[in-house]
Amino acid sequence: MNVSKKTGHRFGAHRVIAPPGAMPQNAWKLDDTPVPFANEILCDVEALNLDSASFAQIRAFCADDEQRIAEHILATVRERGKQHNAVTGSGGMFVGRVREIGDDLRGIDLREGDTIASLVSLTLTPLRLEAIAGVHVTSGHVAVRGTAILFESASWSKLPADIDPGVALAALDVAGAPAQIDKLVRPGMTVVVIGADGKSGMLACARARARLGRSGTLIGVAPRATTESAALLTSERIVDTFLEADARDALSLSDQIAKAAPGLADLVVNCVNVDGTELASILCAKDSGTVYFFSMNTSFTAAALGAEGVGKEVAMLIGNGYTKDHAAIALQTLRDNPAIHAYFNKYYAFARPAETLS
Ligand code: NAP
């Protein structure tokens, strides 16, 4: 039987092996067979970008040993048919070359041989790995040889010619954050970005500054105000204030925010890659303010019960990985902010000077 002639479910339900009734994202195991149905795209995968929550957990579990990290990822993908971290529940995305486009999708703006980044999570992407060529522990990039399937409903982005593929991969992984900021920030607001010196935090700050202009107040928060990225946000006048704080200490951080912005924040954006920061985010927001939880380390229970416990009526938003035009907005944010782009080039470019993935 030639399965490539059949049309699968547009959300990929036909690829679920277990448990019955699951969709690809919440399935335990997917069929990773590298033969596309008529409404699927088969890609040769060149690199994975594990999301920060997942990669931090794997790094800790494997004691930062690149060989162990590689074996851990290979074992997960072999067992589940996808890169789905069972501890954090999160994934990441991939860069690869289109090998075959199913007949039903012939009208799309994509050709065999094009290089693309997937814009859907690795937690729902059928993936088969032959080998891992290298693990780069600081960027979260993993050079691989393998194949992946994109469903009819999947988002993807062709890689731009003017941005290094590794930089594009890093920015596109967190593309939902700057795109949502566009919708949430209005001139005059007080905005707090927690985890401001990371990838999503920097892009969120840049986008918030663009929306605020010189109005309002933008406060960045991270454990150290002396990191290169924190210093950059300050020297480029993207943030008005950079606070050094551990967001797991809710009272200490909210006291610091109350000193810097006595009315508290209209919007708190949580971009951290550690657990236990929900209550700090809630306490930094004013009554009727908004907390945008972009972090994959967010616990629904901790946020819901934490807000109830302190009697705070705030709107809490889950960081949807998809937002209309999010890929274009993330890449444009880099183009609009040369200093941030240069920082991403230094740490996330595939063509890093004197440094390779393998
Ligand atoms: P990242 O580059 O690793 O940045 C993480 C940031 O959190 C850094 O600024 C880090 O500061 C800060 N941080 C760590 N511990 C902290 C603490 N105790 N208090 C305050 N700040 C702390 O991560 P990313 O790639 O931007 O991702 C951020 C989060 O978004 C992760 O949970 C990731 O999994 C998630 N994510 C969500 C989506 C989505 O669709 N919603 C998509 C992709 C990723 P230092 O650098 O000083 O440690």
Short mmCIF file of C-alpha atoms and ligand atoms in Angstrom, two decimals:
data_model
loop_
_atom_site.label_atom_id
_atom_site.label_comp_id
_atom_site.label_asym_id
_atom_site.label_seq_id
_atom_site.Cartn_x
_atom_site.Cartn_y
_atom_site.Cartn_z
CA MET A 1 0.00 0.00 0.00
CA ASN A 2 1.37 3.41 -0.89
CA VAL A 3 0.50 5.56 2.14
CA SER A 4 1.65 8.71 0.36
CA LYS A 5 -1.53 8.50 -1.73
CA LYS A 6 -3.76 8.72 1.35
CA THR A 7 -4.88 11.94 2.99
CA GLY A 8 -4.36 12.05 6.74
CA HIS A 9 -6.18 14.09 9.36
CA ARG A 10 -5.27 17.76 8.95
CA PHE A 11 -4.20 17.99 12.62
CA GLY A 12 -2.19 14.77 12.38
CA ALA A 13 -4.49 12.54 14.44
CA HIS A 14 -3.73 9.65 12.06
CA ARG A 15 -0.12 9.63 13.35
CA VAL A 16 -1.08 8.93 16.97
CA ILE A 17 -0.05 5.47 18.14
CA ALA A 18 -0.92 5.78 21.84
CA PRO A 19 -3.04 6.42 23.78
CA PRO A 20 -6.28 6.02 21.83
CA GLY A 21 -8.17 9.28 21.36
CA ALA A 22 -5.13 11.51 21.93
CA MET A 23 -4.07 14.25 19.54
CA PRO A 24 -0.39 14.48 18.50
CA GLN A 25 0.56 16.99 21.20
CA ASN A 26 -0.80 15.04 24.16
CA ALA A 27 -0.04 11.61 22.68
CA TRP A 28 2.62 9.49 24.30
CA LYS A 29 3.80 8.04 21.00
CA LEU A 30 3.60 9.12 17.36
CA ASP A 31 4.21 7.25 14.12
CA ASP A 32 7.45 8.79 12.81
CA THR A 33 7.51 6.88 9.48
CA PRO A 34 9.27 9.21 7.01
CA VAL A 35 6.74 8.71 4.23
CA PRO A 36 4.37 11.66 3.87
CA PHE A 37 0.63 11.31 3.52
CA ALA A 38 -0.88 13.37 0.70
CA ASN A 39 -1.39 16.34 3.05
CA GLU A 40 1.97 16.20 4.85
CA ILE A 41 5.44 17.64 4.28
CA LEU A 42 8.53 15.47 4.79
CA CYS A 43 11.67 17.34 5.88
CA ASP A 44 15.31 16.37 6.34
CA VAL A 45 16.05 17.84 9.75
CA GLU A 46 19.39 19.59 10.29
CA ALA A 47 19.03 21.14 13.74
CA LEU A 48 16.74 21.15 16.72
CA ASN A 49 16.25 24.10 19.03
CA LEU A 50 15.07 22.70 22.35
CA ASP A 51 12.95 25.17 24.28
CA SER A 52 14.72 26.65 27.28
CA ALA A 53 12.60 24.94 29.96
CA SER A 54 13.22 21.52 28.42
CA PHE A 55 16.89 22.09 27.64
CA ALA A 56 17.63 23.40 31.15
CA GLN A 57 16.02 20.27 32.63
CA ILE A 58 17.96 17.95 30.31
CA ARG A 59 21.24 19.80 30.96
CA ALA A 60 20.75 19.42 34.71
CA PHE A 61 19.74 15.75 34.42
CA CYS A 62 22.78 14.99 32.25
CA ALA A 63 25.18 17.17 34.29
CA ASP A 64 25.96 19.27 31.17
CA ASP A 65 27.64 16.29 29.52
CA GLU A 66 27.09 16.73 25.76
CA GLN A 67 27.32 12.99 25.07
CA ARG A 68 24.71 12.20 27.72
CA ILE A 69 22.44 15.00 26.46
CA ALA A 70 22.67 13.56 22.93
CA GLU A 71 21.87 10.04 24.17
CA HIS A 72 18.98 11.37 26.25
CA ILE A 73 17.43 13.13 23.24
CA LEU A 74 17.96 10.10 20.98
CA ALA A 75 16.29 7.84 23.56
CA THR A 76 13.27 10.18 23.93
CA VAL A 77 12.74 10.44 20.19
CA ARG A 78 13.19 6.69 19.69
CA GLU A 79 10.63 5.93 22.42
CA ARG A 80 8.02 8.58 21.57
CA GLY A 81 8.49 9.38 17.88
CA LYS A 82 8.87 13.05 18.89
CA GLN A 83 11.05 15.28 21.11
CA HIS A 84 8.63 15.68 24.01
CA ASN A 85 10.25 16.23 27.40
CA ALA A 86 8.21 14.15 29.86
CA VAL A 87 9.29 16.32 32.82
CA THR A 88 8.63 19.82 31.45
CA GLY A 89 6.05 18.76 28.86
CA SER A 90 7.71 21.07 26.31
CA GLY A 91 9.61 20.64 23.05
CA GLY A 92 11.15 23.25 20.76
CA MET A 93 11.31 23.40 16.97
CA PHE A 94 13.51 22.36 14.04
CA VAL A 95 15.29 23.68 10.98
CA GLY A 96 15.38 21.43 7.95
CA ARG A 97 15.14 21.08 4.20
CA VAL A 98 11.89 20.11 2.50
CA ARG A 99 12.32 16.68 0.87
CA GLU A 100 8.78 15.92 -0.28
CA ILE A 101 5.48 17.77 -0.36
CA GLY A 102 2.32 15.66 -0.47
CA ASP A 103 0.15 16.04 -3.56
CA ASP A 104 -2.72 17.72 -1.67
CA LEU A 105 -0.38 20.59 -0.68
CA ARG A 106 1.04 21.36 -4.11
CA GLY A 107 -0.50 24.86 -4.06
CA ILE A 108 1.44 26.11 -1.03
CA ASP A 109 4.30 28.58 -1.32
CA LEU A 110 7.01 26.01 -0.68
CA ARG A 111 9.29 23.95 -2.91
CA GLU A 112 11.29 20.81 -2.36
CA GLY A 113 14.80 21.91 -1.32
CA ASP A 114 13.61 25.00 0.59
CA THR A 115 15.04 25.43 4.10
CA ILE A 116 12.39 26.09 6.71
CA ALA A 117 11.91 26.41 10.44
CA SER A 118 8.95 24.61 11.94
CA LEU A 119 6.65 26.89 13.88
CA VAL A 120 4.86 24.09 15.68
CA SER A 121 6.20 22.39 18.77
CA LEU A 122 8.44 19.34 18.60
CA THR A 123 5.99 17.86 21.12
CA LEU A 124 3.58 17.21 18.23
CA THR A 125 6.03 16.73 15.34
CA PRO A 126 6.76 13.15 14.18
CA LEU A 127 10.55 12.98 14.33
CA ARG A 128 13.03 10.21 13.55
CA LEU A 129 16.72 10.75 14.34
CA GLU A 130 19.57 8.80 12.76
CA ALA A 131 22.28 10.66 14.64
CA ILE A 132 23.15 13.69 16.69
CA ALA A 133 26.19 15.46 15.29
CA GLY A 134 26.63 17.95 18.10
CA VAL A 135 25.07 19.61 21.12
CA HIS A 136 25.70 23.25 21.88
CA VAL A 137 24.94 23.68 25.55
CA THR A 138 24.71 27.46 25.73
CA SER A 139 22.39 27.98 22.74
CA GLY A 140 20.23 24.84 23.03
CA HIS A 141 20.99 24.01 19.39
CA VAL A 142 21.37 20.33 18.55
CA ALA A 143 22.80 19.39 15.14
CA VAL A 144 21.07 16.23 13.91
CA ARG A 145 20.49 13.93 10.95
CA GLY A 146 16.90 12.83 10.72
CA THR A 147 13.45 13.38 9.32
CA ALA A 148 10.31 15.14 10.46
CA ILE A 149 6.73 15.33 9.27
CA LEU A 150 4.67 18.53 9.18
CA PHE A 151 0.90 18.15 9.15
CA GLU A 152 -1.45 20.11 6.92
CA SER A 153 -2.30 22.40 9.87
CA ALA A 154 1.34 23.07 10.79
CA SER A 155 2.94 26.50 10.58
CA TRP A 156 6.42 26.86 9.14
CA SER A 157 8.58 29.73 7.97
CA LYS A 158 11.10 29.92 5.16
CA LEU A 159 14.39 31.15 6.57
CA PRO A 160 15.22 34.74 5.66
CA ALA A 161 18.33 35.44 3.59
CA ASP A 162 19.47 38.31 5.83
CA ILE A 163 19.47 36.46 9.17
CA ASP A 164 21.72 33.54 10.18
CA PRO A 165 19.65 30.31 10.38
CA GLY A 166 20.69 29.70 14.01
CA VAL A 167 19.64 33.21 14.97
CA ALA A 168 16.35 32.82 13.12
CA LEU A 169 15.78 29.48 14.88
CA ALA A 170 16.41 31.03 18.31
CA ALA A 171 14.10 33.98 17.61
CA LEU A 172 11.36 31.93 15.95
CA ASP A 173 11.27 29.52 18.91
CA VAL A 174 10.05 32.38 21.10
CA ALA A 175 8.16 34.29 18.39
CA GLY A 176 4.88 34.25 20.32
CA ALA A 177 6.28 36.63 22.96
CA PRO A 178 7.08 39.75 20.89
CA ALA A 179 3.95 39.25 18.79
CA GLN A 180 1.69 39.14 21.87
CA ILE A 181 3.41 42.23 23.27
CA ASP A 182 2.18 44.13 20.22
CA LYS A 183 -1.38 43.31 21.27
CA LEU A 184 -0.99 43.90 25.00
CA VAL A 185 1.12 47.07 25.33
CA ARG A 186 -0.34 50.53 24.92
CA PRO A 187 1.47 53.87 25.32
CA GLY A 188 1.75 55.03 28.93
CA MET A 189 1.64 51.59 30.51
CA THR A 190 3.98 50.26 33.18
CA VAL A 191 5.39 46.98 31.90
CA VAL A 192 7.55 44.49 33.83
CA VAL A 193 9.40 41.75 31.95
CA ILE A 194 10.69 38.97 34.22
CA GLY A 195 13.53 36.97 32.66
CA ALA A 196 14.30 40.04 30.57
CA ASP A 197 17.85 39.09 29.64
CA GLY A 198 16.91 35.81 27.91
CA LYS A 199 15.81 35.33 24.30
CA SER A 200 12.08 35.88 24.69
CA GLY A 201 12.67 38.53 27.37
CA MET A 202 14.94 40.63 25.15
CA LEU A 203 12.56 40.45 22.19
CA ALA A 204 9.59 41.22 24.46
CA CYS A 205 11.42 44.25 25.91
CA ALA A 206 12.35 45.53 22.46
CA ARG A 207 8.79 45.19 21.22
CA ALA A 208 7.35 46.78 24.37
CA ARG A 209 9.72 49.76 23.99
CA ALA A 210 8.61 50.20 20.40
CA ARG A 211 4.96 50.20 21.49
CA LEU A 212 5.57 52.55 24.45
CA GLY A 213 7.86 54.95 22.64
CA ARG A 214 9.28 57.17 25.39
CA SER A 215 6.01 57.02 27.33
CA GLY A 216 5.29 54.70 30.25
CA THR A 217 7.82 52.63 32.18
CA LEU A 218 9.56 49.42 31.18
CA ILE A 219 11.30 47.41 33.91
CA GLY A 220 13.43 44.37 33.17
CA VAL A 221 14.08 41.73 35.83
CA ALA A 222 16.68 38.92 35.95
CA PRO A 223 18.89 37.33 38.61
CA ARG A 224 21.84 39.49 37.51
CA ALA A 225 21.78 43.01 36.09
CA THR A 226 25.39 42.63 34.98
CA THR A 227 24.94 40.11 32.17
CA GLU A 228 25.85 41.26 28.68
CA SER A 229 22.22 41.19 27.61
CA ALA A 230 20.98 43.08 30.70
CA ALA A 231 23.67 45.73 30.16
CA LEU A 232 22.64 45.98 26.50
CA LEU A 233 18.97 46.55 27.37
CA THR A 234 20.03 49.36 29.70
CA SER A 235 22.65 51.01 27.48
CA GLU A 236 20.33 50.93 24.45
CA ARG A 237 17.66 52.58 26.63
CA ILE A 238 15.25 49.75 25.85
CA VAL A 239 14.40 49.32 29.55
CA ASP A 240 14.10 52.26 31.92
CA THR A 241 15.24 50.19 34.89
CA PHE A 242 16.86 46.78 35.23
CA LEU A 243 16.24 45.09 38.57
CA GLU A 244 18.40 42.31 39.90
CA ALA A 245 16.03 39.83 41.57
CA ASP A 246 15.21 36.17 41.97
CA ALA A 247 11.58 35.87 40.87
CA ARG A 248 11.14 32.80 43.07
CA ASP A 249 11.25 35.25 45.99
CA ALA A 250 7.81 36.78 45.47
CA LEU A 251 7.87 39.27 48.34
CA SER A 252 11.33 40.60 47.64
CA LEU A 253 10.66 41.12 43.92
CA SER A 254 7.24 42.71 44.43
CA ASP A 255 8.77 45.07 47.05
CA GLN A 256 11.41 46.12 44.54
CA ILE A 257 8.78 46.69 41.86
CA ALA A 258 6.63 48.71 44.29
CA LYS A 259 9.63 50.98 44.94
CA ALA A 260 10.41 51.44 41.25
CA ALA A 261 6.76 51.75 40.14
CA PRO A 262 4.47 52.50 43.13
CA GLY A 263 1.28 51.90 41.13
CA LEU A 264 2.61 48.45 40.13
CA ALA A 265 2.48 47.07 36.59
CA ASP A 266 -0.32 47.20 34.05
CA LEU A 267 1.36 44.23 32.39
CA VAL A 268 3.78 41.63 33.70
CA VAL A 269 5.44 39.38 31.13
CA ASN A 270 6.95 36.18 32.53
CA CYS A 271 9.82 34.85 30.36
CA VAL A 272 11.76 32.81 32.91
CA ASN A 273 13.00 29.25 32.48
CA VAL A 274 12.62 28.12 36.10
CA ASP A 275 9.68 26.96 38.21
CA GLY A 276 8.07 28.88 41.06
CA THR A 277 7.72 32.45 39.73
CA GLU A 278 3.93 32.64 39.32
CA LEU A 279 3.20 34.47 42.57
CA ALA A 280 5.90 37.10 42.04
CA SER A 281 4.40 37.83 38.62
CA ILE A 282 0.93 38.19 40.13
CA LEU A 283 2.10 40.44 42.99
CA CYS A 284 3.94 42.76 40.58
CA ALA A 285 0.71 43.46 38.68
CA LYS A 286 -1.80 46.08 39.82
CA ASP A 287 -5.41 45.08 40.51
CA SER A 288 -7.11 44.48 37.16
CA GLY A 289 -3.68 44.31 35.52
CA THR A 290 -2.55 41.50 33.22
CA VAL A 291 0.04 38.77 33.65
CA TYR A 292 1.24 37.14 30.46
CA PHE A 293 2.82 33.76 31.25
CA PHE A 294 5.04 33.01 28.27
CA SER A 295 7.20 30.64 30.33
CA MET A 296 6.76 26.90 29.87
CA ASN A 297 7.63 26.53 33.53
CA THR A 298 4.28 28.06 34.48
CA SER A 299 1.94 25.99 36.65
CA PHE A 300 -1.75 26.66 36.09
CA THR A 301 -2.43 25.51 39.66
CA ALA A 302 0.21 27.78 41.21
CA ALA A 303 -1.04 30.78 39.20
CA ALA A 304 -4.75 30.21 39.81
CA LEU A 305 -4.49 29.36 43.50
CA GLY A 306 -1.73 31.89 44.11
CA ALA A 307 -3.86 34.75 42.77
CA GLU A 308 -6.82 33.53 44.80
CA GLY A 309 -4.68 33.30 47.94
CA VAL A 310 -3.53 36.91 47.75
CA GLY A 311 -6.95 38.19 46.66
CA LYS A 312 -5.67 39.69 43.42
CA GLU A 313 -7.95 40.08 40.42
CA VAL A 314 -5.59 39.97 37.45
CA ALA A 315 -6.15 38.65 33.94
CA MET A 316 -3.78 35.78 33.32
CA LEU A 317 -2.87 34.78 29.79
CA ILE A 318 -1.19 31.59 28.66
CA GLY A 319 1.60 32.24 26.17
CA ASN A 320 0.09 30.81 23.03
CA GLY A 321 2.97 29.61 20.85
CA TYR A 322 1.02 30.81 17.82
CA THR A 323 0.05 34.41 17.18
CA LYS A 324 -0.85 35.79 13.77
CA ASP A 325 2.29 37.00 11.96
CA HIS A 326 4.46 35.99 14.91
CA ALA A 327 7.38 34.78 12.78
CA ALA A 328 7.56 38.00 10.77
CA ILE A 329 7.25 40.11 13.94
CA ALA A 330 10.06 38.24 15.74
CA LEU A 331 12.45 38.53 12.79
CA GLN A 332 11.55 42.20 12.25
CA THR A 333 12.27 42.87 15.94
CA LEU A 334 15.84 41.69 15.31
CA ARG A 335 16.16 43.90 12.22
CA ASP A 336 14.79 46.90 14.13
CA ASN A 337 17.23 46.41 17.01
CA PRO A 338 20.79 45.98 15.66
CA ALA A 339 22.31 45.64 19.15
CA ILE A 340 20.00 42.74 20.03
CA HIS A 341 20.58 41.24 16.58
CA ALA A 342 24.35 41.44 17.16
CA TYR A 343 23.91 39.75 20.55
CA PHE A 344 21.88 36.93 18.97
CA ASN A 345 24.55 36.61 16.25
CA LYS A 346 27.23 36.22 18.90
CA TYR A 347 25.45 33.48 20.85
CA TYR A 348 22.98 31.75 18.51
CA ALA A 349 24.40 31.95 14.95
CA PHE A 350 25.25 28.59 13.39
CA ALA A 351 28.29 30.30 11.90
CA ARG A 352 29.72 31.37 15.25
CA PRO A 353 33.36 32.37 14.99
CA ALA A 354 35.74 29.64 16.19
CA GLU A 355 32.84 27.55 17.35
CA THR A 356 30.86 24.83 15.61
CA LEU A 357 27.99 22.65 16.59
CA SER A 358 29.91 19.42 16.49
P1 NAP B 1 16.17 31.88 28.13
O1 NAP B 1 16.77 32.55 26.94
O2 NAP B 1 16.90 30.74 28.75
O3 NAP B 1 15.89 33.00 29.25
C1 NAP B 1 15.40 32.67 30.53
C2 NAP B 1 15.43 33.91 31.40
O4 NAP B 1 14.93 33.62 32.70
C3 NAP B 1 16.83 34.50 31.60
O5 NAP B 1 16.75 35.89 31.55
C4 NAP B 1 17.18 34.03 33.00
O6 NAP B 1 18.16 34.83 33.63
C5 NAP B 1 15.81 34.22 33.64
N1 NAP B 1 15.72 33.59 34.95
C6 NAP B 1 16.15 32.36 35.31
N2 NAP B 1 15.89 32.16 36.61
C7 NAP B 1 15.30 33.29 37.09
C8 NAP B 1 14.83 33.70 38.36
N3 NAP B 1 14.88 32.88 39.42
N4 NAP B 1 14.30 34.94 38.48
C9 NAP B 1 14.22 35.77 37.41
N5 NAP B 1 14.65 35.42 36.18
C10 NAP B 1 15.18 34.20 36.03
O7 NAP B 1 14.73 31.33 27.81
P2 NAP B 1 13.75 31.65 26.56
O8 NAP B 1 14.18 30.86 25.38
O9 NAP B 1 13.57 33.10 26.45
O10 NAP B 1 12.42 30.96 27.11
C11 NAP B 1 11.78 31.45 28.28
C12 NAP B 1 10.62 30.55 28.66
O11 NAP B 1 9.66 30.53 27.61
C13 NAP B 1 11.03 29.08 28.89
O12 NAP B 1 10.22 28.54 29.90
C14 NAP B 1 10.68 28.45 27.56
O13 NAP B 1 10.50 27.08 27.66
C15 NAP B 1 9.39 29.18 27.24
N6 NAP B 1 8.93 29.12 25.85
C16 NAP B 1 7.60 29.35 25.68
C17 NAP B 1 7.06 29.28 24.41
C18 NAP B 1 5.59 29.52 24.21
O14 NAP B 1 5.12 29.30 23.12
N7 NAP B 1 4.87 29.96 25.21
C19 NAP B 1 7.88 29.01 23.30
C20 NAP B 1 9.24 28.81 23.52
C21 NAP B 1 9.76 28.89 24.81
P3 NAP B 1 19.72 34.35 33.55
O15 NAP B 1 20.08 34.40 32.11
O16 NAP B 1 20.45 35.36 34.33
O17 NAP B 1 19.74 32.98 34.12
#
